[in-house]
């Protein structure tokens, strides 16, 4: 289920964790509301903040080390090959271009629909979304919902940390003295604001694509994907409506044979 913790992403993960706890420590060392509450014995918010930071770190490791849906052998993945019944094949007009089973040119395994070979991970991934350098892992069928949950928790941590940083700025009679006394907090504030903006954009874009049941790879490269390039610009054969798409993504577990969804009744095959 999990990849080797000492793999190629070890330095990235270590840097992420070290930076997270350094910033948390700074928020407690400077004269912020966290430190004031800790000194007065009001421990509820400091404890909640530390627990939330810990949760974000645990989710980060879970997403970065989890198997995103690697296709390791054909014997274990026969159910994910082109699952179109004879009845569904009869629905395909003879004039249209039917889909063929795809075999990966790198690992030589049959690829289920919506899967893609990742050049970095050197594996095909089911319902491939993208390879994320932040977590040094692919985002795919098995860890996509956890990736979105991690983004939501991380955004909450960053916004709360930004608020805490703002409460730590102290008054000084001149700009030079103010920068000298608040320089570290100002740096932390700028870093948190930048990261919060990035995470907000990532979370918003993923929720938008999830509501349409389309992956980042499909959205960016639909003109090169065999099962999408013949569809119209606004046509998505996997879209069931925003609410069913969100429900299926967050609440329905298990693998989906996307070929059956693609060739469902009422959908124009390609």
PDB file of C-alpha atoms in Angstrom:
ATOM      1  CA  UNK A   1       0.000   0.000   0.000  1.00  0.00           C
ATOM      2  CA  UNK A   2       2.787   2.435   0.852  1.00  0.00           C
ATOM      3  CA  UNK A   3       5.968   3.276  -1.029  1.00  0.00           C
ATOM      4  CA  UNK A   4       9.416   3.257   0.514  1.00  0.00           C
ATOM      5  CA  UNK A   5       9.789   6.281   2.813  1.00  0.00           C
ATOM      6  CA  UNK A   6      13.455   6.575   1.805  1.00  0.00           C
ATOM      7  CA  UNK A   7      12.711   6.784  -1.916  1.00  0.00           C
ATOM      8  CA  UNK A   8      13.483   9.630  -4.303  1.00  0.00           C
ATOM      9  CA  UNK A   9      11.173  12.012  -2.453  1.00  0.00           C
ATOM     10  CA  UNK A  10      12.920  11.707   0.921  1.00  0.00           C
ATOM     11  CA  UNK A  11      14.550  15.150   0.734  1.00  0.00           C
ATOM     12  CA  UNK A  12      11.327  16.832  -0.403  1.00  0.00           C
ATOM     13  CA  UNK A  13       9.312  15.229   2.401  1.00  0.00           C
ATOM     14  CA  UNK A  14      11.981  16.027   4.988  1.00  0.00           C
ATOM     15  CA  UNK A  15      12.127  19.671   3.880  1.00  0.00           C
ATOM     16  CA  UNK A  16       8.328  19.924   4.062  1.00  0.00           C
ATOM     17  CA  UNK A  17       8.152  18.520   7.587  1.00  0.00           C
ATOM     18  CA  UNK A  18      11.127  20.534   8.887  1.00  0.00           C
ATOM     19  CA  UNK A  19       9.717  23.782   7.459  1.00  0.00           C
ATOM     20  CA  UNK A  20       6.287  23.018   8.931  1.00  0.00           C
ATOM     21  CA  UNK A  21       7.592  22.536  12.464  1.00  0.00           C
ATOM     22  CA  UNK A  22      10.047  25.456  12.265  1.00  0.00           C
ATOM     23  CA  UNK A  23       7.197  27.822  11.389  1.00  0.00           C
ATOM     24  CA  UNK A  24       5.054  26.310  14.161  1.00  0.00           C
ATOM     25  CA  UNK A  25       7.897  26.814  16.648  1.00  0.00           C
ATOM     26  CA  UNK A  26       8.330  30.454  15.564  1.00  0.00           C
ATOM     27  CA  UNK A  27       4.628  31.093  16.183  1.00  0.00           C
ATOM     28  CA  UNK A  28       5.110  29.889  19.757  1.00  0.00           C
ATOM     29  CA  UNK A  29       8.411  31.689  20.407  1.00  0.00           C
ATOM     30  CA  UNK A  30       7.309  35.152  19.308  1.00  0.00           C
ATOM     31  CA  UNK A  31       4.735  37.259  21.139  1.00  0.00           C
ATOM     32  CA  UNK A  32       1.704  35.897  19.293  1.00  0.00           C
ATOM     33  CA  UNK A  33      -1.691  35.002  20.698  1.00  0.00           C
ATOM     34  CA  UNK A  34      -0.580  31.371  20.912  1.00  0.00           C
ATOM     35  CA  UNK A  35       2.268  32.230  23.247  1.00  0.00           C
ATOM     36  CA  UNK A  36       0.074  34.568  25.313  1.00  0.00           C
ATOM     37  CA  UNK A  37      -2.581  31.869  25.721  1.00  0.00           C
ATOM     38  CA  UNK A  38       0.057  29.297  26.621  1.00  0.00           C
ATOM     39  CA  UNK A  39       1.564  31.601  29.252  1.00  0.00           C
ATOM     40  CA  UNK A  40      -1.842  32.292  30.815  1.00  0.00           C
ATOM     41  CA  UNK A  41      -2.775  28.605  30.884  1.00  0.00           C
ATOM     42  CA  UNK A  42      -5.380  28.830  28.125  1.00  0.00           C
ATOM     43  CA  UNK A  43      -4.235  25.736  26.266  1.00  0.00           C
ATOM     44  CA  UNK A  44      -7.279  24.915  24.122  1.00  0.00           C
ATOM     45  CA  UNK A  45      -6.305  26.857  20.992  1.00  0.00           C
ATOM     46  CA  UNK A  46      -2.547  26.035  21.191  1.00  0.00           C
ATOM     47  CA  UNK A  47      -3.329  22.323  21.542  1.00  0.00           C
ATOM     48  CA  UNK A  48      -5.882  22.421  18.709  1.00  0.00           C
ATOM     49  CA  UNK A  49      -3.430  24.226  16.447  1.00  0.00           C
ATOM     50  CA  UNK A  50      -0.636  21.731  17.133  1.00  0.00           C
ATOM     51  CA  UNK A  51      -3.036  18.808  16.554  1.00  0.00           C
ATOM     52  CA  UNK A  52      -4.168  20.343  13.263  1.00  0.00           C
ATOM     53  CA  UNK A  53      -0.559  20.791  12.158  1.00  0.00           C
ATOM     54  CA  UNK A  54       0.135  17.166  13.139  1.00  0.00           C
ATOM     55  CA  UNK A  55      -2.914  16.018  11.152  1.00  0.00           C
ATOM     56  CA  UNK A  56      -1.695  17.907   8.083  1.00  0.00           C
ATOM     57  CA  UNK A  57       1.730  16.250   8.373  1.00  0.00           C
ATOM     58  CA  UNK A  58       0.188  12.786   8.753  1.00  0.00           C
ATOM     59  CA  UNK A  59      -2.054  13.363   5.730  1.00  0.00           C
ATOM     60  CA  UNK A  60       0.953  14.605   3.765  1.00  0.00           C
ATOM     61  CA  UNK A  61       2.848  11.384   4.452  1.00  0.00           C
ATOM     62  CA  UNK A  62      -0.222   9.248   3.785  1.00  0.00           C
ATOM     63  CA  UNK A  63      -0.771  10.849   0.367  1.00  0.00           C
ATOM     64  CA  UNK A  64       2.909  10.897  -0.583  1.00  0.00           C
ATOM     65  CA  UNK A  65       3.619   7.286   0.427  1.00  0.00           C
ATOM     66  CA  UNK A  66       0.308   5.713  -0.618  1.00  0.00           C
ATOM     67  CA  UNK A  67      -0.035   3.601  -3.748  1.00  0.00           C
ATOM     68  CA  UNK A  68      -1.962   5.940  -6.089  1.00  0.00           C
ATOM     69  CA  UNK A  69      -3.336   3.019  -8.097  1.00  0.00           C
ATOM     70  CA  UNK A  70      -0.333   1.469  -9.806  1.00  0.00           C
ATOM     71  CA  UNK A  71      -1.068  -1.223 -12.395  1.00  0.00           C
ATOM     72  CA  UNK A  72       1.452  -3.899 -11.505  1.00  0.00           C
ATOM     73  CA  UNK A  73       0.294  -6.939 -13.491  1.00  0.00           C
ATOM     74  CA  UNK A  74      -2.296  -7.896 -16.074  1.00  0.00           C
ATOM     75  CA  UNK A  75      -3.417 -10.908 -14.050  1.00  0.00           C
ATOM     76  CA  UNK A  76      -4.555  -8.648 -11.197  1.00  0.00           C
ATOM     77  CA  UNK A  77      -6.112  -6.081 -13.494  1.00  0.00           C
ATOM     78  CA  UNK A  78      -8.180  -8.056 -15.997  1.00  0.00           C
ATOM     79  CA  UNK A  79     -11.339  -6.481 -14.576  1.00  0.00           C
ATOM     80  CA  UNK A  80     -10.035  -3.065 -15.573  1.00  0.00           C
ATOM     81  CA  UNK A  81      -9.392  -3.865 -19.235  1.00  0.00           C
ATOM     82  CA  UNK A  82     -11.819  -2.710 -21.894  1.00  0.00           C
ATOM     83  CA  UNK A  83     -15.058  -3.811 -20.226  1.00  0.00           C
ATOM     84  CA  UNK A  84     -17.533  -3.415 -23.062  1.00  0.00           C
ATOM     85  CA  UNK A  85     -20.212  -6.090 -23.471  1.00  0.00           C
ATOM     86  CA  UNK A  86     -21.495  -7.363 -26.820  1.00  0.00           C
ATOM     87  CA  UNK A  87     -24.741  -5.466 -26.261  1.00  0.00           C
ATOM     88  CA  UNK A  88     -22.791  -2.257 -25.708  1.00  0.00           C
ATOM     89  CA  UNK A  89     -20.684  -2.941 -28.791  1.00  0.00           C
ATOM     90  CA  UNK A  90     -23.901  -3.203 -30.844  1.00  0.00           C
ATOM     91  CA  UNK A  91     -24.785   0.312 -29.710  1.00  0.00           C
ATOM     92  CA  UNK A  92     -21.698   1.709 -31.438  1.00  0.00           C
ATOM     93  CA  UNK A  93     -22.546   3.001 -34.929  1.00  0.00           C
ATOM     94  CA  UNK A  94     -20.372   1.396 -37.601  1.00  0.00           C
ATOM     95  CA  UNK A  95     -19.286   4.806 -38.867  1.00  0.00           C
ATOM     96  CA  UNK A  96     -17.695   5.828 -35.596  1.00  0.00           C
ATOM     97  CA  UNK A  97     -14.190   5.039 -34.487  1.00  0.00           C
ATOM     98  CA  UNK A  98     -14.324   2.390 -31.754  1.00  0.00           C
ATOM     99  CA  UNK A  99     -11.756   2.199 -29.015  1.00  0.00           C
ATOM    100  CA  UNK A 100      -9.041  -0.388 -28.979  1.00  0.00           C
ATOM    101  CA  UNK A 101      -7.362  -1.949 -26.006  1.00  0.00           C
ATOM    102  CA  UNK A 102      -4.283   0.071 -25.190  1.00  0.00           C
ATOM    103  CA  UNK A 103      -0.967  -1.465 -24.228  1.00  0.00           C
ATOM    104  CA  UNK A 104       1.570   0.734 -22.491  1.00  0.00           C
ATOM    105  CA  UNK A 105       4.709   1.254 -24.540  1.00  0.00           C
ATOM    106  CA  UNK A 106       6.849   1.422 -21.400  1.00  0.00           C
ATOM    107  CA  UNK A 107       5.672  -1.312 -19.009  1.00  0.00           C
ATOM    108  CA  UNK A 108       3.840  -3.332 -21.738  1.00  0.00           C
ATOM    109  CA  UNK A 109       0.700  -3.784 -19.612  1.00  0.00           C
ATOM    110  CA  UNK A 110      -2.849  -3.234 -20.820  1.00  0.00           C
ATOM    111  CA  UNK A 111      -4.091   0.153 -19.649  1.00  0.00           C
ATOM    112  CA  UNK A 112      -7.650   0.557 -18.377  1.00  0.00           C
ATOM    113  CA  UNK A 113      -9.446   3.674 -19.577  1.00  0.00           C
ATOM    114  CA  UNK A 114      -8.336   6.899 -17.836  1.00  0.00           C
ATOM    115  CA  UNK A 115      -4.974   5.402 -16.840  1.00  0.00           C
ATOM    116  CA  UNK A 116      -1.600   6.793 -17.887  1.00  0.00           C
ATOM    117  CA  UNK A 117       2.052   5.848 -17.572  1.00  0.00           C
ATOM    118  CA  UNK A 118       3.984   8.191 -15.272  1.00  0.00           C
ATOM    119  CA  UNK A 119       7.537   8.762 -16.481  1.00  0.00           C
ATOM    120  CA  UNK A 120       8.679   9.734 -12.974  1.00  0.00           C
ATOM    121  CA  UNK A 121       7.151   6.801 -11.063  1.00  0.00           C
ATOM    122  CA  UNK A 122       7.705   4.372 -13.982  1.00  0.00           C
ATOM    123  CA  UNK A 123       4.259   2.808 -13.522  1.00  0.00           C
ATOM    124  CA  UNK A 124       0.843   3.101 -15.110  1.00  0.00           C
ATOM    125  CA  UNK A 125      -1.670   4.674 -12.726  1.00  0.00           C
ATOM    126  CA  UNK A 126      -5.447   4.108 -12.730  1.00  0.00           C
ATOM    127  CA  UNK A 127      -7.515   7.259 -13.162  1.00  0.00           C
ATOM    128  CA  UNK A 128      -4.306   9.244 -13.414  1.00  0.00           C
ATOM    129  CA  UNK A 129      -4.673  12.895 -12.382  1.00  0.00           C
ATOM    130  CA  UNK A 130      -1.105  14.248 -12.272  1.00  0.00           C
ATOM    131  CA  UNK A 131       2.325  13.698 -10.769  1.00  0.00           C
ATOM    132  CA  UNK A 132       2.784  16.130  -7.888  1.00  0.00           C
ATOM    133  CA  UNK A 133       6.395  17.197  -7.125  1.00  0.00           C
ATOM    134  CA  UNK A 134       5.192  18.552  -3.750  1.00  0.00           C
ATOM    135  CA  UNK A 135       4.436  15.031  -2.514  1.00  0.00           C
ATOM    136  CA  UNK A 136       6.812  13.265  -4.928  1.00  0.00           C
ATOM    137  CA  UNK A 137       4.060  10.857  -5.910  1.00  0.00           C
ATOM    138  CA  UNK A 138       1.305  10.480  -8.454  1.00  0.00           C
ATOM    139  CA  UNK A 139      -2.250  11.493  -7.657  1.00  0.00           C
ATOM    140  CA  UNK A 140      -4.528   8.742  -8.910  1.00  0.00           C
ATOM    141  CA  UNK A 141      -7.508   6.553  -8.160  1.00  0.00           C
ATOM    142  CA  UNK A 142      -6.526   5.473  -4.646  1.00  0.00           C
ATOM    143  CA  UNK A 143      -5.121   8.670  -3.142  1.00  0.00           C
ATOM    144  CA  UNK A 144      -6.917  11.480  -5.010  1.00  0.00           C
ATOM    145  CA  UNK A 145      -9.610  12.019  -2.350  1.00  0.00           C
ATOM    146  CA  UNK A 146      -6.947  11.958   0.365  1.00  0.00           C
ATOM    147  CA  UNK A 147      -4.954  14.530  -1.605  1.00  0.00           C
ATOM    148  CA  UNK A 148      -7.982  16.849  -1.683  1.00  0.00           C
ATOM    149  CA  UNK A 149      -8.552  16.307   2.056  1.00  0.00           C
ATOM    150  CA  UNK A 150      -4.903  17.119   2.692  1.00  0.00           C
ATOM    151  CA  UNK A 151      -5.213  20.352   0.686  1.00  0.00           C
ATOM    152  CA  UNK A 152      -8.281  21.362   2.726  1.00  0.00           C
ATOM    153  CA  UNK A 153      -6.555  20.700   6.069  1.00  0.00           C
ATOM    154  CA  UNK A 154      -3.349  22.376   4.895  1.00  0.00           C
ATOM    155  CA  UNK A 155      -5.285  25.469   3.797  1.00  0.00           C
ATOM    156  CA  UNK A 156      -6.934  25.673   7.232  1.00  0.00           C
ATOM    157  CA  UNK A 157      -3.524  25.403   8.922  1.00  0.00           C
ATOM    158  CA  UNK A 158      -2.018  28.097   6.691  1.00  0.00           C
ATOM    159  CA  UNK A 159      -4.895  30.542   7.200  1.00  0.00           C
ATOM    160  CA  UNK A 160      -4.890  29.996  10.959  1.00  0.00           C
ATOM    161  CA  UNK A 161      -1.097  30.380  11.027  1.00  0.00           C
ATOM    162  CA  UNK A 162      -1.421  33.596   9.006  1.00  0.00           C
ATOM    163  CA  UNK A 163      -3.851  34.970  11.583  1.00  0.00           C
ATOM    164  CA  UNK A 164      -1.556  33.978  14.455  1.00  0.00           C
ATOM    165  CA  UNK A 165       1.428  35.619  12.751  1.00  0.00           C
ATOM    166  CA  UNK A 166      -0.522  38.851  12.330  1.00  0.00           C
ATOM    167  CA  UNK A 167      -1.186  38.986  16.088  1.00  0.00           C
ATOM    168  CA  UNK A 168       2.557  38.860  16.822  1.00  0.00           C
ATOM    169  CA  UNK A 169       3.593  42.098  15.126  1.00  0.00           C
ATOM    170  CA  UNK A 170       4.808  44.670  17.656  1.00  0.00           C
ATOM    171  CA  UNK A 171       4.928  48.456  17.467  1.00  0.00           C
ATOM    172  CA  UNK A 172       8.192  50.318  16.844  1.00  0.00           C
ATOM    173  CA  UNK A 173       8.834  54.064  16.486  1.00  0.00           C
ATOM    174  CA  UNK A 174      10.591  53.721  13.100  1.00  0.00           C
ATOM    175  CA  UNK A 175      10.525  51.424  10.072  1.00  0.00           C
ATOM    176  CA  UNK A 176      14.071  50.221  10.649  1.00  0.00           C
ATOM    177  CA  UNK A 177      13.331  49.239  14.236  1.00  0.00           C
ATOM    178  CA  UNK A 178      10.006  47.681  13.184  1.00  0.00           C
ATOM    179  CA  UNK A 179      11.699  45.540  10.526  1.00  0.00           C
ATOM    180  CA  UNK A 180      14.405  44.539  12.985  1.00  0.00           C
ATOM    181  CA  UNK A 181      11.906  43.382  15.604  1.00  0.00           C
ATOM    182  CA  UNK A 182       9.338  41.903  13.208  1.00  0.00           C
ATOM    183  CA  UNK A 183      11.519  40.702  10.340  1.00  0.00           C
ATOM    184  CA  UNK A 184      11.167  36.999  11.117  1.00  0.00           C
ATOM    185  CA  UNK A 185       7.402  37.236  11.553  1.00  0.00           C
ATOM    186  CA  UNK A 186       7.130  39.286   8.346  1.00  0.00           C
ATOM    187  CA  UNK A 187       9.028  36.564   6.457  1.00  0.00           C
ATOM    188  CA  UNK A 188       6.804  33.866   7.957  1.00  0.00           C
ATOM    189  CA  UNK A 189       3.703  35.909   7.104  1.00  0.00           C
ATOM    190  CA  UNK A 190       4.774  36.341   3.465  1.00  0.00           C
ATOM    191  CA  UNK A 191       5.605  32.630   3.161  1.00  0.00           C
ATOM    192  CA  UNK A 192       2.286  31.554   4.690  1.00  0.00           C
ATOM    193  CA  UNK A 193       0.351  33.952   2.460  1.00  0.00           C
ATOM    194  CA  UNK A 194       2.082  32.621  -0.665  1.00  0.00           C
ATOM    195  CA  UNK A 195       1.525  28.992   0.320  1.00  0.00           C
ATOM    196  CA  UNK A 196      -2.096  29.671   1.262  1.00  0.00           C
ATOM    197  CA  UNK A 197      -2.730  31.233  -2.156  1.00  0.00           C
ATOM    198  CA  UNK A 198      -1.154  28.239  -3.930  1.00  0.00           C
ATOM    199  CA  UNK A 199      -3.106  25.698  -1.862  1.00  0.00           C
ATOM    200  CA  UNK A 200      -6.340  27.660  -2.338  1.00  0.00           C
ATOM    201  CA  UNK A 201      -5.897  27.650  -6.117  1.00  0.00           C
ATOM    202  CA  UNK A 202      -5.023  23.932  -6.100  1.00  0.00           C
ATOM    203  CA  UNK A 203      -8.004  23.025  -3.929  1.00  0.00           C
ATOM    204  CA  UNK A 204     -10.386  25.153  -5.974  1.00  0.00           C
ATOM    205  CA  UNK A 205      -9.196  23.720  -9.289  1.00  0.00           C
ATOM    206  CA  UNK A 206      -9.431  20.134  -8.048  1.00  0.00           C
ATOM    207  CA  UNK A 207     -12.943  20.616  -6.678  1.00  0.00           C
ATOM    208  CA  UNK A 208     -13.981  22.218  -9.973  1.00  0.00           C
ATOM    209  CA  UNK A 209     -12.595  19.321 -12.026  1.00  0.00           C
ATOM    210  CA  UNK A 210     -14.055  16.744  -9.627  1.00  0.00           C
ATOM    211  CA  UNK A 211     -17.497  18.345  -9.999  1.00  0.00           C
ATOM    212  CA  UNK A 212     -17.194  17.650 -13.759  1.00  0.00           C
ATOM    213  CA  UNK A 213     -15.627  14.188 -13.275  1.00  0.00           C
ATOM    214  CA  UNK A 214     -12.542  15.010 -15.279  1.00  0.00           C
ATOM    215  CA  UNK A 215      -8.899  14.683 -14.245  1.00  0.00           C
ATOM    216  CA  UNK A 216      -6.158  17.276 -14.555  1.00  0.00           C
ATOM    217  CA  UNK A 217      -4.469  15.189 -17.247  1.00  0.00           C
ATOM    218  CA  UNK A 218      -7.705  14.878 -19.224  1.00  0.00           C
ATOM    219  CA  UNK A 219      -8.449  18.594 -18.849  1.00  0.00           C
ATOM    220  CA  UNK A 220      -4.995  19.672 -20.041  1.00  0.00           C
ATOM    221  CA  UNK A 221      -4.429  17.051 -22.751  1.00  0.00           C
ATOM    222  CA  UNK A 222      -7.874  16.060 -24.026  1.00  0.00           C
ATOM    223  CA  UNK A 223      -6.809  16.796 -27.622  1.00  0.00           C
ATOM    224  CA  UNK A 224      -4.215  14.003 -27.357  1.00  0.00           C
ATOM    225  CA  UNK A 225      -6.313  11.410 -25.473  1.00  0.00           C
ATOM    226  CA  UNK A 226      -7.889   8.816 -27.751  1.00  0.00           C
ATOM    227  CA  UNK A 227     -11.225   8.561 -25.913  1.00  0.00           C
ATOM    228  CA  UNK A 228     -11.665  12.352 -25.623  1.00  0.00           C
ATOM    229  CA  UNK A 229     -10.106  13.975 -28.676  1.00  0.00           C
ATOM    230  CA  UNK A 230     -13.144  13.133 -30.835  1.00  0.00           C
ATOM    231  CA  UNK A 231     -15.572  14.627 -28.283  1.00  0.00           C
ATOM    232  CA  UNK A 232     -16.822  18.180 -28.472  1.00  0.00           C
ATOM    233  CA  UNK A 233     -15.109  20.949 -26.529  1.00  0.00           C
ATOM    234  CA  UNK A 234     -17.819  20.885 -23.835  1.00  0.00           C
ATOM    235  CA  UNK A 235     -18.520  17.142 -23.975  1.00  0.00           C
ATOM    236  CA  UNK A 236     -17.395  14.840 -21.183  1.00  0.00           C
ATOM    237  CA  UNK A 237     -18.531  11.183 -21.401  1.00  0.00           C
ATOM    238  CA  UNK A 238     -17.897  10.652 -17.669  1.00  0.00           C
ATOM    239  CA  UNK A 239     -19.939  13.630 -16.408  1.00  0.00           C
ATOM    240  CA  UNK A 240     -23.041  12.589 -14.436  1.00  0.00           C
ATOM    241  CA  UNK A 241     -23.810  16.016 -12.990  1.00  0.00           C
ATOM    242  CA  UNK A 242     -22.042  18.005 -10.271  1.00  0.00           C
ATOM    243  CA  UNK A 243     -23.750  16.424  -7.247  1.00  0.00           C
ATOM    244  CA  UNK A 244     -23.412  12.773  -8.423  1.00  0.00           C
ATOM    245  CA  UNK A 245     -19.806  13.466  -9.445  1.00  0.00           C
ATOM    246  CA  UNK A 246     -18.902  14.862  -6.015  1.00  0.00           C
ATOM    247  CA  UNK A 247     -20.794  12.092  -4.225  1.00  0.00           C
ATOM    248  CA  UNK A 248     -19.105   9.406  -6.294  1.00  0.00           C
ATOM    249  CA  UNK A 249     -15.661  10.898  -5.702  1.00  0.00           C
ATOM    250  CA  UNK A 250     -15.879  11.382  -1.936  1.00  0.00           C
ATOM    251  CA  UNK A 251     -18.383   8.743  -0.816  1.00  0.00           C
ATOM    252  CA  UNK A 252     -18.104   5.767  -3.207  1.00  0.00           C
ATOM    253  CA  UNK A 253     -15.120   3.496  -2.615  1.00  0.00           C
ATOM    254  CA  UNK A 254     -13.671   0.913  -4.942  1.00  0.00           C
ATOM    255  CA  UNK A 255     -12.521   0.898  -8.534  1.00  0.00           C
ATOM    256  CA  UNK A 256     -14.809   1.852 -11.408  1.00  0.00           C
ATOM    257  CA  UNK A 257     -14.753   0.211 -14.835  1.00  0.00           C
ATOM    258  CA  UNK A 258     -14.777   3.464 -16.767  1.00  0.00           C
ATOM    259  CA  UNK A 259     -15.324   1.697 -20.072  1.00  0.00           C
ATOM    260  CA  UNK A 260     -18.834   0.810 -18.914  1.00  0.00           C
ATOM    261  CA  UNK A 261     -19.501   4.427 -17.944  1.00  0.00           C
ATOM    262  CA  UNK A 262     -18.100   5.604 -21.259  1.00  0.00           C
ATOM    263  CA  UNK A 263     -20.370   3.328 -23.289  1.00  0.00           C
ATOM    264  CA  UNK A 264     -23.468   3.778 -21.113  1.00  0.00           C
ATOM    265  CA  UNK A 265     -26.767   4.188 -22.860  1.00  0.00           C
ATOM    266  CA  UNK A 266     -27.325   7.678 -24.215  1.00  0.00           C
ATOM    267  CA  UNK A 267     -23.642   8.477 -24.539  1.00  0.00           C
ATOM    268  CA  UNK A 268     -22.218   8.895 -28.022  1.00  0.00           C
ATOM    269  CA  UNK A 269     -19.205   6.618 -28.318  1.00  0.00           C
ATOM    270  CA  UNK A 270     -16.189   7.630 -30.314  1.00  0.00           C
TER     271      UNK A 270
END
